[in-house]
Amino acid sequence: MLSLTIISPEKTLFKGEVESVTVPGEMGEFVILNNHAPIISTLVAGRVAYAQNNQDTTFNIKEGFVEVRKNEVNLCVEL
């Protein structure tokens, strides 16, 4: 499981345990799974999705950043 936190300048959008996270990176969309290598990347306009209890939640962002380390995923996004 991954610990996911999604924040915007206005508020915390989500905090919880998820199976996977899909984000729109500058080089294309990529999926973050358990034990993903540490990474910090900018995000471009596109779709963010996360899977929790076999259910996908998606929303669009304008831009942002992602940080992954030790099964913790932090997204800072502008909607």
mmCIF file of N, CA and C in Angstrom:
data_model
loop_
_atom_site.group_PDB
_atom_site.id
_atom_site.type_symbol
_atom_site.label_atom_id
_atom_site.label_comp_id
_atom_site.label_asym_id
_atom_site.label_seq_id
_atom_site.Cartn_x
_atom_site.Cartn_y
_atom_site.Cartn_z
ATOM 1 N N MET A 1 0.833 -1.188 0.000
ATOM 2 C CA MET A 1 0.000 0.000 0.000
ATOM 3 C C MET A 1 0.876 1.250 0.000
ATOM 4 N N LEU A 2 0.325 2.283 -0.586
ATOM 5 C CA LEU A 2 0.978 3.587 -0.622
ATOM 6 C C LEU A 2 0.219 4.553 0.275
ATOM 7 N N SER A 3 0.944 5.428 0.922
ATOM 8 C CA SER A 3 0.328 6.515 1.680
ATOM 9 C C SER A 3 0.313 7.738 0.767
ATOM 10 N N LEU A 4 -0.884 8.194 0.390
ATOM 11 C CA LEU A 4 -1.028 9.298 -0.567
ATOM 12 C C LEU A 4 -1.586 10.536 0.116
ATOM 13 N N THR A 5 -0.933 11.665 -0.121
ATOM 14 C CA THR A 5 -1.433 12.967 0.319
ATOM 15 C C THR A 5 -1.479 13.871 -0.904
ATOM 16 N N ILE A 6 -2.654 14.469 -1.144
ATOM 17 C CA ILE A 6 -2.815 15.410 -2.253
ATOM 18 C C ILE A 6 -3.243 16.745 -1.661
ATOM 19 N N ILE A 7 -2.437 17.783 -1.934
ATOM 20 C CA ILE A 7 -2.775 19.110 -1.442
ATOM 21 C C ILE A 7 -2.832 20.098 -2.600
ATOM 22 N N SER A 8 -3.637 21.131 -2.407
ATOM 23 C CA SER A 8 -3.687 22.267 -3.330
ATOM 24 C C SER A 8 -3.379 23.497 -2.488
ATOM 25 N N PRO A 9 -3.203 24.661 -3.101
ATOM 26 C CA PRO A 9 -2.963 25.859 -2.295
ATOM 27 C C PRO A 9 -4.111 26.160 -1.319
ATOM 28 N N GLU A 10 -5.308 25.680 -1.633
ATOM 29 C CA GLU A 10 -6.470 25.985 -0.807
ATOM 30 C C GLU A 10 -6.687 25.014 0.338
ATOM 31 N N LYS A 11 -6.404 23.695 0.101
ATOM 32 C CA LYS A 11 -6.754 22.714 1.131
ATOM 33 C C LYS A 11 -6.130 21.357 0.817
ATOM 34 N N THR A 12 -6.250 20.443 1.772
ATOM 35 C CA THR A 12 -5.874 19.053 1.550
ATOM 36 C C THR A 12 -7.024 18.380 0.812
ATOM 37 N N LEU A 13 -6.737 17.814 -0.355
ATOM 38 C CA LEU A 13 -7.765 17.191 -1.179
ATOM 39 C C LEU A 13 -7.987 15.722 -0.830
ATOM 40 N N PHE A 14 -6.919 15.032 -0.407
ATOM 41 C CA PHE A 14 -7.032 13.614 -0.066
ATOM 42 C C PHE A 14 -5.847 13.206 0.787
ATOM 43 N N LYS A 15 -6.118 12.321 1.748
ATOM 44 C CA LYS A 15 -5.045 11.717 2.545
ATOM 45 C C LYS A 15 -5.519 10.325 2.914
ATOM 46 N N GLY A 16 -4.760 9.290 2.477
ATOM 47 C CA GLY A 16 -5.156 7.936 2.789
ATOM 48 C C GLY A 16 -4.275 6.905 2.111
ATOM 49 N N GLU A 17 -4.629 5.649 2.298
ATOM 50 C CA GLU A 17 -3.902 4.521 1.733
ATOM 51 C C GLU A 17 -4.511 4.155 0.379
ATOM 52 N N VAL A 18 -3.655 3.942 -0.617
ATOM 53 C CA VAL A 18 -4.099 3.592 -1.969
ATOM 54 C C VAL A 18 -3.227 2.472 -2.535
ATOM 55 N N GLU A 19 -3.741 1.818 -3.597
ATOM 56 C CA GLU A 19 -2.978 0.764 -4.259
ATOM 57 C C GLU A 19 -2.044 1.310 -5.332
ATOM 58 N N SER A 20 -2.463 2.384 -6.019
ATOM 59 C CA SER A 20 -1.646 2.961 -7.090
ATOM 60 C C SER A 20 -2.051 4.409 -7.324
ATOM 61 N N VAL A 21 -1.142 5.142 -7.966
ATOM 62 C CA VAL A 21 -1.390 6.545 -8.325
ATOM 63 C C VAL A 21 -0.890 6.735 -9.752
ATOM 64 N N THR A 22 -1.677 7.395 -10.595
ATOM 65 C CA THR A 22 -1.277 7.719 -11.959
ATOM 66 C C THR A 22 -1.241 9.236 -12.089
ATOM 67 N N VAL A 23 -0.127 9.748 -12.603
ATOM 68 C CA VAL A 23 0.051 11.198 -12.718
ATOM 69 C C VAL A 23 0.557 11.584 -14.105
ATOM 70 N N PRO A 24 0.275 12.831 -14.540
ATOM 71 C CA PRO A 24 0.742 13.304 -15.848
ATOM 72 C C PRO A 24 2.107 13.992 -15.750
ATOM 73 N N GLY A 25 3.177 13.244 -15.958
ATOM 74 C CA GLY A 25 4.519 13.813 -15.914
ATOM 75 C C GLY A 25 4.856 14.540 -17.202
ATOM 76 N N GLU A 26 5.936 15.294 -17.175
ATOM 77 C CA GLU A 26 6.361 16.043 -18.364
ATOM 78 C C GLU A 26 6.714 15.127 -19.526
ATOM 79 N N MET A 27 7.194 13.919 -19.234
ATOM 80 C CA MET A 27 7.570 12.969 -20.281
ATOM 81 C C MET A 27 6.446 11.984 -20.579
ATOM 82 N N GLY A 28 5.268 12.221 -20.004
ATOM 83 C CA GLY A 28 4.131 11.334 -20.211
ATOM 84 C C GLY A 28 3.573 10.831 -18.894
ATOM 85 N N GLU A 29 2.429 10.215 -18.988
ATOM 86 C CA GLU A 29 1.755 9.682 -17.810
ATOM 87 C C GLU A 29 2.556 8.523 -17.222
ATOM 88 N N PHE A 30 2.626 8.449 -15.883
ATOM 89 C CA PHE A 30 3.280 7.298 -15.265
ATOM 90 C C PHE A 30 2.531 6.862 -14.014
ATOM 91 N N VAL A 31 2.706 5.575 -13.695
ATOM 92 C CA VAL A 31 2.006 4.941 -12.586
ATOM 93 C C VAL A 31 2.985 4.705 -11.443
ATOM 94 N N ILE A 32 2.541 5.006 -10.238
ATOM 95 C CA ILE A 32 3.336 4.778 -9.035
ATOM 96 C C ILE A 32 2.698 3.614 -8.284
ATOM 97 N N LEU A 33 3.496 2.583 -8.042
ATOM 98 C CA LEU A 33 3.041 1.401 -7.315
ATOM 99 C C LEU A 33 3.873 1.236 -6.051
ATOM 100 N N ASN A 34 3.499 0.277 -5.224
ATOM 101 C CA ASN A 34 4.231 -0.027 -4.005
ATOM 102 C C ASN A 34 5.709 -0.266 -4.326
ATOM 103 N N ASN A 35 6.592 0.240 -3.483
ATOM 104 C CA ASN A 35 8.049 0.108 -3.619
ATOM 105 C C ASN A 35 8.616 0.810 -4.853
ATOM 106 N N HIS A 36 7.957 1.858 -5.307
ATOM 107 C CA HIS A 36 8.453 2.667 -6.429
ATOM 108 C C HIS A 36 9.768 3.330 -6.023
ATOM 109 N N ALA A 37 10.646 3.508 -6.961
ATOM 110 C CA ALA A 37 11.909 4.202 -6.698
ATOM 111 C C ALA A 37 11.630 5.642 -6.278
ATOM 112 N N PRO A 38 12.464 6.202 -5.408
ATOM 113 C CA PRO A 38 12.288 7.603 -5.016
ATOM 114 C C PRO A 38 12.355 8.507 -6.251
ATOM 115 N N ILE A 39 11.466 9.514 -6.270
ATOM 116 C CA ILE A 39 11.419 10.433 -7.411
ATOM 117 C C ILE A 39 10.789 11.758 -6.983
ATOM 118 N N ILE A 40 11.247 12.821 -7.608
ATOM 119 C CA ILE A 40 10.584 14.124 -7.534
ATOM 120 C C ILE A 40 10.419 14.571 -8.977
ATOM 121 N N SER A 41 9.193 14.952 -9.357
ATOM 122 C CA SER A 41 8.930 15.309 -10.745
ATOM 123 C C SER A 41 7.880 16.413 -10.817
ATOM 124 N N THR A 42 7.998 17.233 -11.846
ATOM 125 C CA THR A 42 6.936 18.203 -12.112
ATOM 126 C C THR A 42 5.804 17.499 -12.848
ATOM 127 N N LEU A 43 4.608 18.022 -12.662
ATOM 128 C CA LEU A 43 3.427 17.499 -13.337
ATOM 129 C C LEU A 43 2.881 18.552 -14.275
ATOM 130 N N VAL A 44 2.314 18.113 -15.373
ATOM 131 C CA VAL A 44 1.713 19.004 -16.359
ATOM 132 C C VAL A 44 0.194 18.838 -16.316
ATOM 133 N N ALA A 45 -0.499 19.662 -17.076
ATOM 134 C CA ALA A 45 -1.961 19.561 -17.133
ATOM 135 C C ALA A 45 -2.363 18.164 -17.578
ATOM 136 N N GLY A 46 -3.314 17.591 -16.872
ATOM 137 C CA GLY A 46 -3.764 16.253 -17.211
ATOM 138 C C GLY A 46 -4.567 15.624 -16.097
ATOM 139 N N ARG A 47 -4.619 14.296 -16.122
ATOM 140 C CA ARG A 47 -5.470 13.529 -15.214
ATOM 141 C C ARG A 47 -4.629 12.857 -14.128
ATOM 142 N N VAL A 48 -5.079 13.008 -12.887
ATOM 143 C CA VAL A 48 -4.527 12.268 -11.760
ATOM 144 C C VAL A 48 -5.553 11.212 -11.388
ATOM 145 N N ALA A 49 -5.091 9.997 -11.129
ATOM 146 C CA ALA A 49 -6.000 8.923 -10.723
ATOM 147 C C ALA A 49 -5.348 8.135 -9.597
ATOM 148 N N TYR A 50 -6.179 7.680 -8.673
ATOM 149 C CA TYR A 50 -5.671 6.770 -7.649
ATOM 150 C C TYR A 50 -6.688 5.673 -7.407
ATOM 151 N N ALA A 51 -6.174 4.487 -7.085
ATOM 152 C CA ALA A 51 -7.014 3.313 -6.850
ATOM 153 C C ALA A 51 -7.042 3.029 -5.354
ATOM 154 N N GLN A 52 -8.253 2.950 -4.825
ATOM 155 C CA GLN A 52 -8.450 2.675 -3.403
ATOM 156 C C GLN A 52 -9.606 1.686 -3.275
ATOM 157 N N ASN A 53 -9.344 0.555 -2.626
ATOM 158 C CA ASN A 53 -10.372 -0.489 -2.469
ATOM 159 C C ASN A 53 -10.962 -0.895 -3.818
ATOM 160 N N ASN A 54 -10.088 -1.077 -4.805
ATOM 161 C CA ASN A 54 -10.483 -1.490 -6.166
ATOM 162 C C ASN A 54 -11.426 -0.502 -6.847
ATOM 163 N N GLN A 55 -11.388 0.754 -6.452
ATOM 164 C CA GLN A 55 -12.203 1.797 -7.077
ATOM 165 C C GLN A 55 -11.281 2.954 -7.467
ATOM 166 N N ASP A 56 -11.396 3.422 -8.709
ATOM 167 C CA ASP A 56 -10.571 4.522 -9.191
ATOM 168 C C ASP A 56 -11.257 5.859 -8.975
ATOM 169 N N THR A 57 -10.468 6.832 -8.531
ATOM 170 C CA THR A 57 -10.918 8.216 -8.415
ATOM 171 C C THR A 57 -10.026 9.040 -9.329
ATOM 172 N N THR A 58 -10.618 9.895 -10.161
ATOM 173 C CA THR A 58 -9.826 10.709 -11.088
ATOM 174 C C THR A 58 -10.255 12.166 -11.008
ATOM 175 N N PHE A 59 -9.316 13.052 -11.319
ATOM 176 C CA PHE A 59 -9.613 14.476 -11.439
ATOM 177 C C PHE A 59 -8.524 15.113 -12.282
ATOM 178 N N ASN A 60 -8.803 16.269 -12.816
ATOM 179 C CA ASN A 60 -7.857 16.975 -13.684
ATOM 180 C C ASN A 60 -7.098 18.037 -12.901
ATOM 181 N N ILE A 61 -5.834 18.228 -13.281
ATOM 182 C CA ILE A 61 -5.009 19.269 -12.680
ATOM 183 C C ILE A 61 -4.455 20.171 -13.779
ATOM 184 N N LYS A 62 -4.023 21.373 -13.369
ATOM 185 C CA LYS A 62 -3.368 22.292 -14.301
ATOM 186 C C LYS A 62 -1.858 22.077 -14.303
ATOM 187 N N GLU A 63 -1.313 21.801 -13.097
ATOM 188 C CA GLU A 63 0.118 21.563 -12.944
ATOM 189 C C GLU A 63 0.386 21.133 -11.518
ATOM 190 N N GLY A 64 1.643 20.773 -11.234
ATOM 191 C CA GLY A 64 1.974 20.396 -9.870
ATOM 192 C C GLY A 64 3.318 19.709 -9.762
ATOM 193 N N PHE A 65 3.520 19.075 -8.607
ATOM 194 C CA PHE A 65 4.736 18.339 -8.306
ATOM 195 C C PHE A 65 4.356 17.039 -7.621
ATOM 196 N N VAL A 66 5.196 16.016 -7.792
ATOM 197 C CA VAL A 66 5.017 14.752 -7.078
ATOM 198 C C VAL A 66 6.349 14.378 -6.431
ATOM 199 N N GLU A 67 6.259 13.862 -5.218
ATOM 200 C CA GLU A 67 7.418 13.327 -4.514
ATOM 201 C C GLU A 67 7.056 11.930 -4.042
ATOM 202 N N VAL A 68 7.939 10.962 -4.322
ATOM 203 C CA VAL A 68 7.727 9.584 -3.888
ATOM 204 C C VAL A 68 8.961 9.135 -3.119
ATOM 205 N N ARG A 69 8.738 8.589 -1.925
ATOM 206 C CA ARG A 69 9.844 7.983 -1.173
ATOM 207 C C ARG A 69 9.265 7.076 -0.101
ATOM 208 N N LYS A 70 9.823 5.893 -0.001
ATOM 209 C CA LYS A 70 9.443 4.910 1.019
ATOM 210 C C LYS A 70 7.932 4.694 1.077
ATOM 211 N N ASN A 71 7.315 4.481 -0.077
ATOM 212 C CA ASN A 71 5.871 4.225 -0.204
ATOM 213 C C ASN A 71 4.994 5.379 0.271
ATOM 214 N N GLU A 72 5.557 6.577 0.320
ATOM 215 C CA GLU A 72 4.793 7.789 0.590
ATOM 216 C C GLU A 72 4.785 8.631 -0.674
ATOM 217 N N VAL A 73 3.576 9.004 -1.118
ATOM 218 C CA VAL A 73 3.415 9.814 -2.323
ATOM 219 C C VAL A 73 2.778 11.136 -1.918
ATOM 220 N N ASN A 74 3.450 12.231 -2.244
ATOM 221 C CA ASN A 74 2.930 13.563 -1.941
ATOM 222 C C ASN A 74 2.736 14.313 -3.249
ATOM 223 N N LEU A 75 1.515 14.780 -3.465
ATOM 224 C CA LEU A 75 1.199 15.574 -4.650
ATOM 225 C C LEU A 75 0.825 16.978 -4.195
ATOM 226 N N CYS A 76 1.397 17.981 -4.825
ATOM 227 C CA CYS A 76 0.996 19.363 -4.653
ATOM 228 C C CYS A 76 0.502 19.812 -6.019
ATOM 229 N N VAL A 77 -0.786 20.120 -6.109
ATOM 230 C CA VAL A 77 -1.389 20.365 -7.424
ATOM 231 C C VAL A 77 -2.175 21.665 -7.444
ATOM 232 N N GLU A 78 -2.305 22.211 -8.651
ATOM 233 C CA GLU A 78 -3.207 23.327 -8.897
ATOM 234 C C GLU A 78 -4.332 22.795 -9.766
ATOM 235 N N LEU A 79 -5.559 23.013 -9.298
ATOM 236 C CA LEU A 79 -6.725 22.498 -10.034
ATOM 237 C C LEU A 79 -7.189 23.470 -11.091
#
